[in-house]
Coordinates of C-alpha atoms and ligand atoms in Angstrom, one line a residue:
X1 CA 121.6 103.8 70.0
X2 CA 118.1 105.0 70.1
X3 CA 117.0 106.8 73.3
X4 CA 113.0 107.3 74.6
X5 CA 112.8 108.6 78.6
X6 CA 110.4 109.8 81.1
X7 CA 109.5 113.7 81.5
X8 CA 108.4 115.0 84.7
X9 CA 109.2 116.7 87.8
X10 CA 110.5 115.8 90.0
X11 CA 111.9 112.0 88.8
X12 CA 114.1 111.2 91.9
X13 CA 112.1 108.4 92.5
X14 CA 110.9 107.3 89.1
X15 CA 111.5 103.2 88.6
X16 CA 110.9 103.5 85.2
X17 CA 114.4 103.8 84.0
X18 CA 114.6 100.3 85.5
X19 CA 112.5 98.1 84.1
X20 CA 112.3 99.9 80.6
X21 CA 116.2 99.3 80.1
X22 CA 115.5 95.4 81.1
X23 CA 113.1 95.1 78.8
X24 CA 115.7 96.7 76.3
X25 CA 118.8 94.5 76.8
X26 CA 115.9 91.5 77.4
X27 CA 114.8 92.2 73.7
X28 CA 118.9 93.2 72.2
X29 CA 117.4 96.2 71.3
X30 CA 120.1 99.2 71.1
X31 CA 117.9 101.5 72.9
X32 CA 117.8 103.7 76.3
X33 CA 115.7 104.8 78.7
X34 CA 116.5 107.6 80.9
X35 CA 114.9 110.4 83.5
X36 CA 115.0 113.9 81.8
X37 CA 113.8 116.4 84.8
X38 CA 112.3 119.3 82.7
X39 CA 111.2 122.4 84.0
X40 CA 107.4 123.9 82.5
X41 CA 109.3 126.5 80.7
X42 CA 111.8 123.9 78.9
X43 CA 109.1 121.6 78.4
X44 CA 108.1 122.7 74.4
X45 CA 111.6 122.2 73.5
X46 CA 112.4 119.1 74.7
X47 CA 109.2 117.9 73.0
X48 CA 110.5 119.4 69.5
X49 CA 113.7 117.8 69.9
X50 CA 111.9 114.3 70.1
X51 CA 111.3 114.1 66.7
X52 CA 114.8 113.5 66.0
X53 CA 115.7 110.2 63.9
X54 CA 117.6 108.6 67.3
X55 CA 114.2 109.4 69.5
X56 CA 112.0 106.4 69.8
X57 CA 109.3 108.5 71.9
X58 CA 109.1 109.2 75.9
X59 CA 107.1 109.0 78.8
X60 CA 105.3 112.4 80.2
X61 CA 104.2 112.1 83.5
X62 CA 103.3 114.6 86.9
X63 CA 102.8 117.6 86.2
X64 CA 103.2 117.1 82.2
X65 CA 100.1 114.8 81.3
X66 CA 98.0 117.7 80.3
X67 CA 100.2 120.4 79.2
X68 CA 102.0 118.3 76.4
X69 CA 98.5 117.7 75.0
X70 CA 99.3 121.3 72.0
X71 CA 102.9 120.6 71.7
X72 CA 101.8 116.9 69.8
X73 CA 100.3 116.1 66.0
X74 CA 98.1 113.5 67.1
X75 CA 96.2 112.5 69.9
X76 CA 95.1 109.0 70.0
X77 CA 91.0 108.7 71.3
X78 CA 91.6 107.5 74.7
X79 CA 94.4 110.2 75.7
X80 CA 91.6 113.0 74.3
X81 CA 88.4 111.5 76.0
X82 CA 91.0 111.4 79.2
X83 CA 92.4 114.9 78.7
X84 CA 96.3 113.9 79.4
X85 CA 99.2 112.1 77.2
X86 CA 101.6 109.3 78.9
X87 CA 103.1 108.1 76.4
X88 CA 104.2 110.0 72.8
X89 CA 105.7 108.2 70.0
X90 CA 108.0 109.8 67.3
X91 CA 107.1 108.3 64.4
X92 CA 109.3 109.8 61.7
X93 CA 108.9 113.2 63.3
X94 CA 105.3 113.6 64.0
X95 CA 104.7 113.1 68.0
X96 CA 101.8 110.7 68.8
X97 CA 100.2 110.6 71.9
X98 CA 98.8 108.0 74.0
X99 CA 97.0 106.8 77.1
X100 CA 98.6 103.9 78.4
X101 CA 97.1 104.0 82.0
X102 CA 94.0 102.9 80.9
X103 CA 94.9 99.7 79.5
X104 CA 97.4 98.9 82.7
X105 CA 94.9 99.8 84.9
X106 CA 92.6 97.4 83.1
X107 CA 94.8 94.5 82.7
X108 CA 96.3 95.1 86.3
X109 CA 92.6 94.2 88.0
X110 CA 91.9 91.7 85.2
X111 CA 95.3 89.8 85.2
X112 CA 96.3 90.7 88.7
X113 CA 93.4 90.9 90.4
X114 CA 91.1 88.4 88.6
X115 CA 88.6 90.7 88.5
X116 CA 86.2 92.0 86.0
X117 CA 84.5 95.0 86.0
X118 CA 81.7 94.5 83.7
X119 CA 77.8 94.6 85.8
X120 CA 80.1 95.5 88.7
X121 CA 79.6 98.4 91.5
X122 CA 82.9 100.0 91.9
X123 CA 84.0 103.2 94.2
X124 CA 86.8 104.9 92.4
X125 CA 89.1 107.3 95.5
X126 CA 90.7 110.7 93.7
X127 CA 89.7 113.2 90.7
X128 CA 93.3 113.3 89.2
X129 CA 94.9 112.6 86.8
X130 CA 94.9 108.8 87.5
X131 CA 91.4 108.6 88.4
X132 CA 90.6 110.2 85.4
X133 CA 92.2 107.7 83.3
X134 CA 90.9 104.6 85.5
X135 CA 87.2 106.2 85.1
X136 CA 87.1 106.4 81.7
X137 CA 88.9 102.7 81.7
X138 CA 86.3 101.1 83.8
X139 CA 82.8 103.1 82.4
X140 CA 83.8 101.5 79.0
X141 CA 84.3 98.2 80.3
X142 CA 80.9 98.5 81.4
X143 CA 80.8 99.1 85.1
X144 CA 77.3 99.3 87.0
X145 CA 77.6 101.7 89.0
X146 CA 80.4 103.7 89.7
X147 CA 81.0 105.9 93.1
X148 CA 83.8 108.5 92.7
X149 CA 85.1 109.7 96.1
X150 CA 87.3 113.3 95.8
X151 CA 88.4 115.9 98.3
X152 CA 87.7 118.6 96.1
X153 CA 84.3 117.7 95.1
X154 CA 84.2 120.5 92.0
X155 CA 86.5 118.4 90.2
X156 CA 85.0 114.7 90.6
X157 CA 81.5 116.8 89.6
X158 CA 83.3 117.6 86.5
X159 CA 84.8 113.9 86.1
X160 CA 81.2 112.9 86.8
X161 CA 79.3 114.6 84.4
X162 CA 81.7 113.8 81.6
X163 CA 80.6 110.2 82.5
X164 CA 77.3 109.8 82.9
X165 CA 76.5 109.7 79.2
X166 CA 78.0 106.2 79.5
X167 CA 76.0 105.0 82.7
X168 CA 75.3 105.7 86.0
X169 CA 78.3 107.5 87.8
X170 CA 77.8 109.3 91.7
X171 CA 79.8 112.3 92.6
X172 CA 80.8 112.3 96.6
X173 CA 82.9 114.1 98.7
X174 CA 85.4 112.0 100.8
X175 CA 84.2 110.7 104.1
X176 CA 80.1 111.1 104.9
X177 CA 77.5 108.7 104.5
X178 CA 77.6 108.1 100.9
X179 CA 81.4 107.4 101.0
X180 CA 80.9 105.1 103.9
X181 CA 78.0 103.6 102.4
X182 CA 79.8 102.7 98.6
X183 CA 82.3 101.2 100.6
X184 CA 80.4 98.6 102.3
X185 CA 78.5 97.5 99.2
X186 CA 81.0 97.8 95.9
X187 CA 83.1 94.6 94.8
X188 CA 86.1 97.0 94.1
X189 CA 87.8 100.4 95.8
X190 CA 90.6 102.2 93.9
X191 CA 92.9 104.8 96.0
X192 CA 94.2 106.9 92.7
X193 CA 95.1 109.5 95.3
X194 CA 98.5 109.8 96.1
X195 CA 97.6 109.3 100.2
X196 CA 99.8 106.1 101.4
X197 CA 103.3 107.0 99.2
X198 CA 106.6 107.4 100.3
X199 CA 108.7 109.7 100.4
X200 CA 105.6 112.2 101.5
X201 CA 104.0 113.8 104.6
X202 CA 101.1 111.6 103.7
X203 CA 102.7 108.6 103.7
X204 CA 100.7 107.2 106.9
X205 CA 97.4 107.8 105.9
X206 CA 94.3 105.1 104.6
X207 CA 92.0 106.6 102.9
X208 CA 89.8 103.6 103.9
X209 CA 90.4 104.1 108.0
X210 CA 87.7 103.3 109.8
X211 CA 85.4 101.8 107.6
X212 CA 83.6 99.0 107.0
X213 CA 84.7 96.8 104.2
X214 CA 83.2 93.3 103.1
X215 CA 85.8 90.4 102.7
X216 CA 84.9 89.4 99.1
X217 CA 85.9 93.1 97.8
X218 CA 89.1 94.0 95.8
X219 CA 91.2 96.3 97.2
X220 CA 93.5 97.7 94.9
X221 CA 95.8 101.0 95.6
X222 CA 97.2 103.0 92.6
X223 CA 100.5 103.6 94.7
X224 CA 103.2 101.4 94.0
X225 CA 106.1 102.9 96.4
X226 CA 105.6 101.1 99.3
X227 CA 104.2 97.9 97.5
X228 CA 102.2 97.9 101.0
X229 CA 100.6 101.1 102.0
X230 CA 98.6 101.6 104.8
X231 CA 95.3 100.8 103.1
X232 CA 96.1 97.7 101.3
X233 CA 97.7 96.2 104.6
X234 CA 94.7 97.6 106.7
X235 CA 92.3 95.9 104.2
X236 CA 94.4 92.6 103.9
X237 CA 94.0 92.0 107.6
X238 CA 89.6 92.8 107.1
X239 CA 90.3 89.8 105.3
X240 CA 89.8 91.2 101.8
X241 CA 91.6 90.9 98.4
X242 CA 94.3 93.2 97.9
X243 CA 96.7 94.6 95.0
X244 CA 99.3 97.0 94.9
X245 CA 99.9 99.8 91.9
X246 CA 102.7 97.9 90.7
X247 CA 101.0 95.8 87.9
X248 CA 99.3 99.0 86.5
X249 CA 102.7 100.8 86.5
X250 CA 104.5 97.9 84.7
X251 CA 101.4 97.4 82.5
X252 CA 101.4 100.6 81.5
X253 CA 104.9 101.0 80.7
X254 CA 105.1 97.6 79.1
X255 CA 102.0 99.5 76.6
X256 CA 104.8 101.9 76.3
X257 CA 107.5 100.2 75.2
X258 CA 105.1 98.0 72.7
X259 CA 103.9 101.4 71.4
X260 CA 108.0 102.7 70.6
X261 CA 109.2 99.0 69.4
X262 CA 106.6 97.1 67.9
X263 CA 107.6 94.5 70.3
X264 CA 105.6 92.3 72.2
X265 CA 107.4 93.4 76.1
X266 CA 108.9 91.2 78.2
X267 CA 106.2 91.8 81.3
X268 CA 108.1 89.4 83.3
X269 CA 111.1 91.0 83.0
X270 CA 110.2 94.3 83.8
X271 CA 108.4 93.0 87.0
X272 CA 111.6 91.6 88.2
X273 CA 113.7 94.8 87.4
X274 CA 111.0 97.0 88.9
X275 CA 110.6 94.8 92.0
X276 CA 114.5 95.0 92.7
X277 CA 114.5 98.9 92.3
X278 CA 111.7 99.1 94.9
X279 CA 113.7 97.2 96.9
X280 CA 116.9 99.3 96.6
X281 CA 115.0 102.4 97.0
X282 CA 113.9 101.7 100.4
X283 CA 116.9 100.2 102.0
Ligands
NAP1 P1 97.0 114.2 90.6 O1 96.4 114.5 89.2 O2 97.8 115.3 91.2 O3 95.7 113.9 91.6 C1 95.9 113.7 92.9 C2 94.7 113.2 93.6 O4 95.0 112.9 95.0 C3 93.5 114.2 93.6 O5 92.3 113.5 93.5 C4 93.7 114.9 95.0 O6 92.4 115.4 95.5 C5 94.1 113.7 95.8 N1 94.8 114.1 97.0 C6 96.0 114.6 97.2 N2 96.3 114.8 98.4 C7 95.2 114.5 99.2 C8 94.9 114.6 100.5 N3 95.7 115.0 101.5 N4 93.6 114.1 100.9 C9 92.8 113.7 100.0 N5 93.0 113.6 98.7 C10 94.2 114.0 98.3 O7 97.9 112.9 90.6 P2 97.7 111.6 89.7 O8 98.5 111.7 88.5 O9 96.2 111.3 89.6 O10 98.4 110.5 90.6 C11 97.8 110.0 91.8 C12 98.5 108.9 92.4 O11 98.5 107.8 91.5 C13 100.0 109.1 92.6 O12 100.4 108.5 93.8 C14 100.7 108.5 91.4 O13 102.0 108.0 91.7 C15 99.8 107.3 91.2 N6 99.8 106.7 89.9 C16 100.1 105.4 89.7 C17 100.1 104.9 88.5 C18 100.5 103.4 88.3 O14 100.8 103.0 87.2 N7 100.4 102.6 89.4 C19 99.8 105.6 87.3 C20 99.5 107.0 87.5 C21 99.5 107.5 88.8 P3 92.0 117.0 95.1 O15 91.4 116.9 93.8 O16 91.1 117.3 96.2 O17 93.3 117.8 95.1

């Protein structure tokens, strides 16, 4: 039995276990996937003990992304231009790393959201980790303009100026006129902050509240857990397009599991399987 899981803290909450292990007994593969809680200073030895013949690879997510980055051989050219590693691959013990967010995000809007970011205007919401990966994503898939909204405005300056030898990319601070105004004119907004999810003290809050919105724009929220957060129901009343974090997160981990098999996933599947643990995790 070969095993691959996800490495983070805290997992509680993590639906990955789910729909990886459907895809799994989907496929008749005779592999696992589990939730290894790791604390920072266990982290290097859990990676060195994934080059063992029965790992097929693991998921690294919050607050990992980054700090795996030394403790890998190879770092594939997305996961480097992004600065963080969700996905590493033991390939006969050398450790791989990969971005998979990038192509979920991407094939999320595209497959999910029928929409295509190429000539587009697009305001981007966070500086993280997620944003990070879904900037880089939509600059190379040749975005207009892109707006890119943070709290801490050091750190979407620094996001910014990594960009802007690809095209034109604005650095604002959330809320003000230039937030307001990007809102009103772009064809899509992305909340990559973690305002709107369970489980947290922000779990109320739209990032969007108050603003003004136009009807033919895609809403799309990187938060999966509620399916509807406050800003995707908020902007699904204004009349406009809307689409949860759940594609990307299946996307992603459907990248993933095609990285550590070699087989094509069974997307369907896994949307089923992570559907039904959303649904048992809130009742
Ligand atoms: P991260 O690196 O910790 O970044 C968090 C972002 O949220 C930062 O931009 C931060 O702003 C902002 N933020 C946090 N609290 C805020 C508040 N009270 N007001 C305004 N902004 C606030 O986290 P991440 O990895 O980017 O993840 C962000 C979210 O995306 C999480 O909910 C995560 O679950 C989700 N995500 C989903 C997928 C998917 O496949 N659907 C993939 C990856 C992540 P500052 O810079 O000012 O702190």
């Amino acid at each position: 039995m070969k095993k691959s899981g996800i490495l983070g803290r805290p997992l509680g909450h993590s639906i990955s276990p789910c729909f990886q292990n459907a895809a799994f007994t989907n496929l008749g593969i005779e592999a696992t996937y589990e939730a290894w809680p790791v604390v920072t200073a266990e982290l290097p030895e859990r990676i060195q003990n994934l080059r063992g013949s029965d790992f097929l690879g693991a998921n690294v997510t919050i607050p990992y992304k980054e700090l795996v980055i030394p403790l890998l051989d190879e770092i594939d050219d997305w996961a480097l231009k992004i600065g963080s590693v969700n996905t590493i691959v033991n390939q006969a013990g050398l450790l791989i790393g990969y971005n998979t967010d990038t192509v979920g995000f991407l094939r999320a809007i595209s497959e999910y959201g029928n929409y295509e970011p190429s000539g587009q205007d697009v305001l981007l919401i966070g500086a993280g980790g997620a944003a990070r990966a879904a900037a880089h994503a939509l600059m190379e898939a040749g975005v207009k303009t892109l707006w890119i909204a943070n709290r801490t405005y050091d750190r979407v300056k620094r996001l910014a100026d990594e960009l802007l030898e690809i095209g034109e990319v604005k650095p604002i601070g959330l809320g003000g006129p230039e937030f307001r105004k990007s809102a009103a004119s772009v064809s899509l907004i992305v909340n990559s902050t973690s305002l709107g999810m369970r489980h947290t003290s922000e779990a109320h809050i739209n990032p969007l509240e108050g603003l003004n919105i136009g009807s033919s724009t895609l809403v799309t929220d990187m938060v999966y857990n509620p399916l509807d957060t406050p800003m995707l129901i908020a902007a699904e009343n204004r009349g406009c397009r809307i689409l949860s974090g759940l594609p990307m997160l299946v996307l992603q981990g459907a990248a993933s599991f095609e990285l550590w098999t070699g087989d094509g996933a069974p997307v369907d599947v896994m949307f089923s399987a992570a559907r039904q643990a959303l649904i048992d995790q809130s009742d």
